[in-house]
mmCIF file of C-alpha atoms in Angstrom:
data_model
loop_
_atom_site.group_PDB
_atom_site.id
_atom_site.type_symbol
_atom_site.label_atom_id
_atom_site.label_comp_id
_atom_site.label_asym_id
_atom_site.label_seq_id
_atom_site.Cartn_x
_atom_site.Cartn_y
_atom_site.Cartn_z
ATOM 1 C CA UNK W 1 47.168 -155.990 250.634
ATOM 2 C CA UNK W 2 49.643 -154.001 248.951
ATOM 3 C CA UNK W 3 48.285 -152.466 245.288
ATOM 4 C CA UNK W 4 49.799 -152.254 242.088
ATOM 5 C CA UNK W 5 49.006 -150.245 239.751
ATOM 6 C CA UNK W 6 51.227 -150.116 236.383
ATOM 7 C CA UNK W 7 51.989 -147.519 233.561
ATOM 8 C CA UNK W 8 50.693 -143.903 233.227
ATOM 9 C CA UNK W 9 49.552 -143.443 230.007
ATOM 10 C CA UNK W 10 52.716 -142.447 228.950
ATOM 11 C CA UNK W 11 54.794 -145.432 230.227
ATOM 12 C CA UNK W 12 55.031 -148.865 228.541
ATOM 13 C CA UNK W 13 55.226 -151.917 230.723
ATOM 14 C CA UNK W 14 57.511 -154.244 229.074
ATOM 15 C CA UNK W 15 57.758 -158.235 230.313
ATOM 16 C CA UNK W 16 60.719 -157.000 231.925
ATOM 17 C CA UNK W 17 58.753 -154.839 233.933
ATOM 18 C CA UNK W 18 55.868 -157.509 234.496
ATOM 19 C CA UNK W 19 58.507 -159.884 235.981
ATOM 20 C CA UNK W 20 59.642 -157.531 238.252
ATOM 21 C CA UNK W 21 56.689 -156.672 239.677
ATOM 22 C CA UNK W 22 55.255 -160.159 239.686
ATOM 23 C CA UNK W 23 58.637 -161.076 241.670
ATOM 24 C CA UNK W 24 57.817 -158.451 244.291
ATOM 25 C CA UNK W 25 54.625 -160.200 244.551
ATOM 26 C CA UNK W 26 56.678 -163.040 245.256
ATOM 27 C CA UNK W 27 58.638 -161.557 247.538
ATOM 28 C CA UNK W 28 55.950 -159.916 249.610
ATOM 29 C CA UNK W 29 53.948 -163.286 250.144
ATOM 30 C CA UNK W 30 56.936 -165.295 251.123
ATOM 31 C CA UNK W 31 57.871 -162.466 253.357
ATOM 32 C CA UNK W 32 54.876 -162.447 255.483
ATOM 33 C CA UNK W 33 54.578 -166.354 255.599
ATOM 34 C CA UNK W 34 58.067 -165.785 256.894
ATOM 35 C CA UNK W 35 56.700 -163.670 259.464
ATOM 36 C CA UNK W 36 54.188 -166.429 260.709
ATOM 37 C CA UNK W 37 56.977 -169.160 260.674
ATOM 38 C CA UNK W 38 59.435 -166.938 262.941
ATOM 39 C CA UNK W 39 56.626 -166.300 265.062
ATOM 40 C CA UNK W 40 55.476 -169.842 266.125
ATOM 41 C CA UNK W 41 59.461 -170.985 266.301
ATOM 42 C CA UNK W 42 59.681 -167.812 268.938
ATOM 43 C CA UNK W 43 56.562 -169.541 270.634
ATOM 44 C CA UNK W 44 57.759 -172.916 270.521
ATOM 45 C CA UNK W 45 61.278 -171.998 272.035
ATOM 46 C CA UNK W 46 59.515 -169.766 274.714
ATOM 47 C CA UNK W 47 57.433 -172.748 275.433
ATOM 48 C CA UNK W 48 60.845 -174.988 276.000
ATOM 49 C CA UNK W 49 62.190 -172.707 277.851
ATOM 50 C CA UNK W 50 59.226 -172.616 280.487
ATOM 51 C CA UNK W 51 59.405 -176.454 279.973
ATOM 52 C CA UNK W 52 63.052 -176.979 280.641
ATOM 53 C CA UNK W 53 62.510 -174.779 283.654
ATOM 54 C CA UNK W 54 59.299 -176.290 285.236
ATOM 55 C CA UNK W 55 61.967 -179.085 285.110
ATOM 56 C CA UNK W 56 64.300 -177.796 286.973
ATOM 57 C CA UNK W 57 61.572 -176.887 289.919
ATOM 58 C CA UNK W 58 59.953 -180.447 289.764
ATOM 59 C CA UNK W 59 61.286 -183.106 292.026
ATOM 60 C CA UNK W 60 59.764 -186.155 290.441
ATOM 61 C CA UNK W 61 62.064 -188.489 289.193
ATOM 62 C CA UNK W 62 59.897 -189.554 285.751
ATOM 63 C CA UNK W 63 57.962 -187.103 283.865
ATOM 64 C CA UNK W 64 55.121 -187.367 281.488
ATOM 65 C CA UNK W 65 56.491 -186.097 278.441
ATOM 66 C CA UNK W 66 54.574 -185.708 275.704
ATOM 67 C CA UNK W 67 54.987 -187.704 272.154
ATOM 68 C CA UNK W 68 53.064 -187.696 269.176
ATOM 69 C CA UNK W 69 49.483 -187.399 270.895
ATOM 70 C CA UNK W 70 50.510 -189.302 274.036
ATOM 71 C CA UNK W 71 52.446 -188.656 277.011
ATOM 72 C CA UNK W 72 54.707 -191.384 278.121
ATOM 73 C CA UNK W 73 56.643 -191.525 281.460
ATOM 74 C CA UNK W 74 60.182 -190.730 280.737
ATOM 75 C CA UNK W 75 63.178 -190.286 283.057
ATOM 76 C CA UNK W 76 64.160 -186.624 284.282
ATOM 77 C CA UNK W 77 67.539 -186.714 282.857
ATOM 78 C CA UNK W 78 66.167 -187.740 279.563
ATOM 79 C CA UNK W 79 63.405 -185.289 279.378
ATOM 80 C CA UNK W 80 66.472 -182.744 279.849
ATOM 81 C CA UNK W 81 68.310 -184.154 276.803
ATOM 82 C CA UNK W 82 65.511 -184.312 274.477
ATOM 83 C CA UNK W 83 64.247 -180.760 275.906
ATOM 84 C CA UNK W 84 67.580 -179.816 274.791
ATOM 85 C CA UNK W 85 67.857 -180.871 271.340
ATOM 86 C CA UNK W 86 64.476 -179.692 270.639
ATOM 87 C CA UNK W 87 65.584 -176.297 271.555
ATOM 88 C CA UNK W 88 68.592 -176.397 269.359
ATOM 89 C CA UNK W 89 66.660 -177.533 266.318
ATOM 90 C CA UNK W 90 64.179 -174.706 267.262
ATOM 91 C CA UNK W 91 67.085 -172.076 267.275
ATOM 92 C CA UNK W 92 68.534 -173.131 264.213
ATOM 93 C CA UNK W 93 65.345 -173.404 262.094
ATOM 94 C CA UNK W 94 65.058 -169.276 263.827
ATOM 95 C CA UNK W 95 68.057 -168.501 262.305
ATOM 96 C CA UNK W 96 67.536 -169.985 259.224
ATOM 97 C CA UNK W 97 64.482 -167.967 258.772
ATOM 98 C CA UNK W 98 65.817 -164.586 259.930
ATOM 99 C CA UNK W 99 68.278 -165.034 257.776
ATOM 100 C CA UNK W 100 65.722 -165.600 254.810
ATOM 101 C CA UNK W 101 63.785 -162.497 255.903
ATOM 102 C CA UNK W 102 66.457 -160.388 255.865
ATOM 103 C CA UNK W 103 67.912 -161.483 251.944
ATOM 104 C CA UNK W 104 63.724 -161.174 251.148
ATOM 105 C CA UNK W 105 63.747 -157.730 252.464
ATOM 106 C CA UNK W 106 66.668 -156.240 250.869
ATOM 107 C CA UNK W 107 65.816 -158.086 247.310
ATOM 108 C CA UNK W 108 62.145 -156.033 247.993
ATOM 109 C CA UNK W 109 64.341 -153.394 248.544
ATOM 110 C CA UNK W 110 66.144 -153.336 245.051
ATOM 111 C CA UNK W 111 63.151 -153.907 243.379
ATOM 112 C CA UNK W 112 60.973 -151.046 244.443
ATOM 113 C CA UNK W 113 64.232 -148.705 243.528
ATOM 114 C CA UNK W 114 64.296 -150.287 239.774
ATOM 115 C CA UNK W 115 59.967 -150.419 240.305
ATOM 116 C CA UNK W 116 59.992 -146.379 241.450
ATOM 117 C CA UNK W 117 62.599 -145.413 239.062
ATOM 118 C CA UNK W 118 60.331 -146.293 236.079
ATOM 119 C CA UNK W 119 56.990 -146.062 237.348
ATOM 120 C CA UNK W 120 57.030 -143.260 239.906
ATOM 121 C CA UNK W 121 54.020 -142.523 241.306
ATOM 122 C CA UNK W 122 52.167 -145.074 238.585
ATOM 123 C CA UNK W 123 52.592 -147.693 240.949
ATOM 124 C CA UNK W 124 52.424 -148.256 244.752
ATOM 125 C CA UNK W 125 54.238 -150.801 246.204
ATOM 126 C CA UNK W 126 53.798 -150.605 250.172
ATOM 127 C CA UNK W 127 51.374 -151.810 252.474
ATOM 128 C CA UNK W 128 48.399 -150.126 253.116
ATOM 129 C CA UNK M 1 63.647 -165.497 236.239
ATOM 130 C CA UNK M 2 63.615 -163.600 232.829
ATOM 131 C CA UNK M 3 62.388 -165.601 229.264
ATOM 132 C CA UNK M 4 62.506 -164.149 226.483
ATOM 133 C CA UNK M 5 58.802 -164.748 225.233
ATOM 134 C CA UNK M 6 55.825 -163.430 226.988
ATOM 135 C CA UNK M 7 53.358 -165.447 228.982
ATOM 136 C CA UNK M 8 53.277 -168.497 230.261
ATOM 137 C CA UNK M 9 50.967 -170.979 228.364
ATOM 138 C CA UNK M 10 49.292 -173.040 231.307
ATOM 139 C CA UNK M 11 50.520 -174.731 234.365
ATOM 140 C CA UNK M 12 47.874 -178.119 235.499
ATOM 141 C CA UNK M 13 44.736 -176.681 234.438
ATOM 142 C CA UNK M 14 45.348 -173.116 235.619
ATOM 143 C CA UNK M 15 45.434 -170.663 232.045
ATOM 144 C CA UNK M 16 47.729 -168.361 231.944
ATOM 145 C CA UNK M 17 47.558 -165.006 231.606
ATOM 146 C CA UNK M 18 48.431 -163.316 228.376
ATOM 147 C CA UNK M 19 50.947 -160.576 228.713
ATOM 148 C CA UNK M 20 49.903 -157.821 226.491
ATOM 149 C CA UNK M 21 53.014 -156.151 224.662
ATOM 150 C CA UNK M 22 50.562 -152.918 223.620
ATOM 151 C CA UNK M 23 47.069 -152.117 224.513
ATOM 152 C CA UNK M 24 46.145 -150.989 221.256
ATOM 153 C CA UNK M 25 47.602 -154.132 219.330
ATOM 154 C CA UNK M 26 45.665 -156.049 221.923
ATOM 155 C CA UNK M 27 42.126 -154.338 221.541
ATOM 156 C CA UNK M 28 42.673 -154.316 217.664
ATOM 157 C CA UNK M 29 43.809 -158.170 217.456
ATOM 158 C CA UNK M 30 41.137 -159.162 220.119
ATOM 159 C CA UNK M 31 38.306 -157.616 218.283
ATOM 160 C CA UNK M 32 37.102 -156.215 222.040
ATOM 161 C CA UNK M 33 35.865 -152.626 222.803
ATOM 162 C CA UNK M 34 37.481 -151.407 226.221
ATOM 163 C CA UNK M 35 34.468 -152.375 228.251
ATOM 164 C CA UNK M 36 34.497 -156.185 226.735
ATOM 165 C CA UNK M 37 38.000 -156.377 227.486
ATOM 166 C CA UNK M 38 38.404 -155.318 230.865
ATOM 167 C CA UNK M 39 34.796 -157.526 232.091
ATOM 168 C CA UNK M 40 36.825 -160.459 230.240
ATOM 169 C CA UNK M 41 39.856 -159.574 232.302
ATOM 170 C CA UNK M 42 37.794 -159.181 235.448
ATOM 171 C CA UNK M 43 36.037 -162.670 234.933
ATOM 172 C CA UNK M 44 39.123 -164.720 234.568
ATOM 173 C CA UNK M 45 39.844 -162.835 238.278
ATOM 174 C CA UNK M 46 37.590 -164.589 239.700
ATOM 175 C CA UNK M 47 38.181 -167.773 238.291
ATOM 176 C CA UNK M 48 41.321 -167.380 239.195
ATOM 177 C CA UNK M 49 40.427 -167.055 242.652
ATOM 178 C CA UNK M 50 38.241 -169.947 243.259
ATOM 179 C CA UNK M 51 41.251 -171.565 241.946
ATOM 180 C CA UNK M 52 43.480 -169.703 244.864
ATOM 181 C CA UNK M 53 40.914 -171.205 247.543
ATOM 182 C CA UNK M 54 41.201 -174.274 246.875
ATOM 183 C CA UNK M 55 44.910 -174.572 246.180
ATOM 184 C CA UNK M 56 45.187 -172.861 249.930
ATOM 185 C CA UNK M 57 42.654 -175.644 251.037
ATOM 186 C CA UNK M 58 44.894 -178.186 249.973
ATOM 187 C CA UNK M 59 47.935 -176.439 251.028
ATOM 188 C CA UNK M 60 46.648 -176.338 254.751
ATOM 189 C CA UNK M 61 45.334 -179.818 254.882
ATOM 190 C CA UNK M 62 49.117 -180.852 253.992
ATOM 191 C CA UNK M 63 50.502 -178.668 255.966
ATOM 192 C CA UNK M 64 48.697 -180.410 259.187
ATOM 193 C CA UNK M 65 48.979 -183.734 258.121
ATOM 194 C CA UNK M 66 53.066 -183.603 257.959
ATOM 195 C CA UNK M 67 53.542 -183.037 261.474
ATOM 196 C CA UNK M 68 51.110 -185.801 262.518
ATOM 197 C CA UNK M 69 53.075 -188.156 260.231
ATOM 198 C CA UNK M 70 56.128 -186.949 261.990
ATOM 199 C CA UNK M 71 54.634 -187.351 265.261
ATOM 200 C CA UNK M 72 53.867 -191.115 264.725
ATOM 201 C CA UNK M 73 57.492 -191.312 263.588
ATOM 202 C CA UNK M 74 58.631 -189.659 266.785
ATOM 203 C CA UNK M 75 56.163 -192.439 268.625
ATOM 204 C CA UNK M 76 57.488 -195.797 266.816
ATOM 205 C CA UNK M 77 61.388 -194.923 267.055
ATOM 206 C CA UNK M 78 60.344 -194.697 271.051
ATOM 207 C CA UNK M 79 58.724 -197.653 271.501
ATOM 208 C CA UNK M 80 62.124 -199.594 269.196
ATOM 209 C CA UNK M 81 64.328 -197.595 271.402
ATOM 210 C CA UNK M 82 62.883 -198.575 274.915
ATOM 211 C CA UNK M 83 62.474 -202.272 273.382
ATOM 212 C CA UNK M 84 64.742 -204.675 275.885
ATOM 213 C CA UNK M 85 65.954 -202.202 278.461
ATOM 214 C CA UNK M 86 62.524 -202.927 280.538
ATOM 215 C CA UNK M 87 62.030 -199.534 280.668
ATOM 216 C CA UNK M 88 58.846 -199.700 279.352
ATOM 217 C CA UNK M 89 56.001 -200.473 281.162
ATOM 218 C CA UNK M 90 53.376 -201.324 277.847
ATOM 219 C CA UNK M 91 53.559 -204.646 277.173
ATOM 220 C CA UNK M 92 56.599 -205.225 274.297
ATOM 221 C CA UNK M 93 55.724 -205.997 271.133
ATOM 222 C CA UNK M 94 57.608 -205.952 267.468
ATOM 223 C CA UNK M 95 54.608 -204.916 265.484
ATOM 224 C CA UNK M 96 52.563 -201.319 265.749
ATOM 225 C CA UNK M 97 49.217 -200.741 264.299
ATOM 226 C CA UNK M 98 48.783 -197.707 262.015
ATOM 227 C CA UNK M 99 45.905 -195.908 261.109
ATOM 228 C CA UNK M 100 45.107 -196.050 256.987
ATOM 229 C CA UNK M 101 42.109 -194.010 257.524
ATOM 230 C CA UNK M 102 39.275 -195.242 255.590
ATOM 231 C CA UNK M 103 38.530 -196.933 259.373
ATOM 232 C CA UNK M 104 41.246 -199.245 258.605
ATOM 233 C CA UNK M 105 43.872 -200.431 260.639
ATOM 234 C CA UNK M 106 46.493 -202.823 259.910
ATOM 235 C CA UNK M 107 49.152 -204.202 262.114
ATOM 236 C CA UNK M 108 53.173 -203.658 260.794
ATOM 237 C CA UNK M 109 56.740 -204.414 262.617
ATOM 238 C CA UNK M 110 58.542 -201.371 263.587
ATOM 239 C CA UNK M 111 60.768 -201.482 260.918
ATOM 240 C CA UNK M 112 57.837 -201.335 258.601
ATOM 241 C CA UNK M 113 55.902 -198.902 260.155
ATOM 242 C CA UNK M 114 58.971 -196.282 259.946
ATOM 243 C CA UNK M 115 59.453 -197.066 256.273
ATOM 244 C CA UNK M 116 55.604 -196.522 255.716
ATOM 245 C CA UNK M 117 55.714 -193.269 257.595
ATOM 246 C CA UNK M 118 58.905 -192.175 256.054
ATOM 247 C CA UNK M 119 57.614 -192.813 252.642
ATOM 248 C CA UNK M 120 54.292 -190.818 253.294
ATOM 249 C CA UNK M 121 55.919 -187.971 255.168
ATOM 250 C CA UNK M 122 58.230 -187.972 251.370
ATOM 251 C CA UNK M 123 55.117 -187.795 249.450
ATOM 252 C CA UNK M 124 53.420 -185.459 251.345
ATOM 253 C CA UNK M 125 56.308 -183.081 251.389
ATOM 254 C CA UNK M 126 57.088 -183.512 247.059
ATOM 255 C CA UNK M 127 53.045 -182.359 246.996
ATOM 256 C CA UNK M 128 53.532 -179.818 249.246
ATOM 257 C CA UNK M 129 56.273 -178.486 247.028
ATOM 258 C CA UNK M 130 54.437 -178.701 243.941
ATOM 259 C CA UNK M 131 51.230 -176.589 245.702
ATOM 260 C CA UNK M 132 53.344 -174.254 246.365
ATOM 261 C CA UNK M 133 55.063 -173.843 243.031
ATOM 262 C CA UNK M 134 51.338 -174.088 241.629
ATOM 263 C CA UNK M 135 49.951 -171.401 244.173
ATOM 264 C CA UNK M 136 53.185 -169.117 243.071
ATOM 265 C CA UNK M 137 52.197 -169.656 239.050
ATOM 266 C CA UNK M 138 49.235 -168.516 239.924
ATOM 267 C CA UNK M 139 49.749 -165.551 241.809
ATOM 268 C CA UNK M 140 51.929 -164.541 238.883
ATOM 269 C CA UNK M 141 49.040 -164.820 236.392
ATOM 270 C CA UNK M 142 46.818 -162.598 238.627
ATOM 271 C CA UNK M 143 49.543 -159.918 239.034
ATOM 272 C CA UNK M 144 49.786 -159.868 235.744
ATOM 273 C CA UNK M 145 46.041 -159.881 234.870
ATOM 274 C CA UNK M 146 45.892 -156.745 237.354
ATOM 275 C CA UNK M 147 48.040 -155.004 235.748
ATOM 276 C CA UNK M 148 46.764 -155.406 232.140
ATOM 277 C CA UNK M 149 43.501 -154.066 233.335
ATOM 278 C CA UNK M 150 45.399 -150.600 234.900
ATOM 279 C CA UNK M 151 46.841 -150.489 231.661
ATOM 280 C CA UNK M 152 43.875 -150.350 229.286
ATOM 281 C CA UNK M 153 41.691 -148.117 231.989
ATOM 282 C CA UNK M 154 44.501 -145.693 231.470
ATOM 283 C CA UNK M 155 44.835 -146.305 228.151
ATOM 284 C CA UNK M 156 41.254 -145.616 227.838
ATOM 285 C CA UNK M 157 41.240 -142.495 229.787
ATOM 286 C CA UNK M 158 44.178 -141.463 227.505
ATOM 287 C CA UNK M 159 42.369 -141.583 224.636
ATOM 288 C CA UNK M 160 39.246 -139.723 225.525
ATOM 289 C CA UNK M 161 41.511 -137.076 227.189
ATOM 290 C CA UNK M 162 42.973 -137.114 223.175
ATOM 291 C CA UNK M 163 39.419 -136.859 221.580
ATOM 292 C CA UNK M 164 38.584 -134.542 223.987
ATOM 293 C CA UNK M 165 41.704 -132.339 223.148
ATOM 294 C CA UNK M 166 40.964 -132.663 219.630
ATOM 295 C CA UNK M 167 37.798 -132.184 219.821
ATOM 296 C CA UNK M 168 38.119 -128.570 221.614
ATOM 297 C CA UNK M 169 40.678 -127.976 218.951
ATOM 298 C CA UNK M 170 38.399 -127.923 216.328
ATOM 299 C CA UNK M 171 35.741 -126.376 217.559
ATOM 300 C CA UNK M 172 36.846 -122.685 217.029
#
């Protein structure tokens, strides 16, 4: 948990100041949510890939796919499809997020320079 | 982000946490010694972390529950789609039976059923949303409570380091 400690007792923390720190706080939380989110996407495409390719290997005709909390018997070709678009909704919700973590981090970024720049060593703003 | 006044008054029950312009104006106008102040400060901490635990409670019950609704949606559309191509080997029906909880079960077309589990899958998301912004006010007024706290402990030690100074001043 990162720590922040404001103001020397010479500097005075204005609600300028307070909002910027308070929106690295922000910042920091949604980043490592962020972190979680890419994580399990990575899982769940890794887990369509090995799903798409146990498909390939199997010679049944119908496969029990798996829907809500039951597994109904669906037709190879259409386990393929679906396998498909699940990936592509995967990757795209992927990108969407490493996009996110990258504007987070470089938003983080500006703020510790304005953060540092008053505070200096007054205030710590990394992870411990 | 910026306003031009200081603090936010409250947000659904949660106070929020005065931002204090000058320690010294503060202590004066609040009538508290250092010691007061900062216990004060430390106490509405903790309240506002039972708050915190249960606004994460909440926040993880919806977060489960929206992709079982989603799930059941995934369910009814495949039982309308495979409806009259024989494909599927339950016997055909027009009506599901959802779960209300509450051991309750009632019976619905499919048609019905989607627009149920649409419309909760809506209002679970809208209170999601809202948790969130309320979980976000209210890391805000801890932040800011934090910091207030830094400020009069250094504040403090500022001043005795200034009695202290005067103090071996006068004393030839």
């Amino acid at each position: 948990m990162q720590q922040q400690q404001a103001g020397g007792s010479e500097t005075e923390v204005t609600w300028g100041d307070q909002q910027n720190i308070n929106q690295f706080g922000r910042l920091n939380n949604r980043f490592h949510d962020l972190e979680e989110e890419i994580k399990a996407a990575k899982e769940s495409n890794e887990n369509l890939e090995d799903a798409g390719n146990e498909l390939i290997l199997t010679d049944e005709e119908v496969v029990r796919f798996q829907i809500g909390e039951v597994f109904a018997h669906v037709p190879r070709d259409e386990v393929e499809t679906r396998i498909e678009e699940m990936k592509e909704l995967t990757t795209k919700n992927l990108e969407r997020l490493e996009q996110e973590k990258v504007s987070i981090l470089s938003q983080m970024a500006e703020l510790k320079k304005v953060l540092y720049a008053k505070f200096g060593d007054s205030i710590n703003l990394e992870e411990d | 982000m910026a306003s031009s006044t200081a603090g936010a008054t409250e947000r659904r029950g949660i106070p929020g946490a005065q931002f204090v312009e000058d320690v010294e104006t503060y202590l004066t106008q609040s009538g508290l010694d250092v010691n007061s102040a900062l216990s004060f400060l430390q106490e509405r901490l903790q309240q506002y972390r039972v708050v915190e635990m249960k606004l994460l409670a909440q926040q993880r019950d919806l977060q489960a529950k929206i992709p079982d609704i989603e799930k059941c949606l995934d369910v009814v559309a495949t039982l309308q789609s495979k409806k009259g191509t024989g494909e599927a080997s339950i016997d055909e029906s027009d009506s599901v039976c959802l779960w209300l909880g509450a051991n309750v079960m009632l019976e619905y077309s499919c048609e019905e059923a989607t627009a149920l589990l649409q419309k909760n899958l809506e209002n679970a998301k809208a209170s999601l949303e809202v948790l969130i912004a309320d979980l976000q006010f209210l890391r805000d007024q801890v932040t800011i409570t934090q910091v207030t706290v830094a400020r009069i402990y250094n504040w403090d030690v500022h001043q005795r380091r200034l009695r202290q100074a005067t103090g071996a001043a006068k004393d030839p």
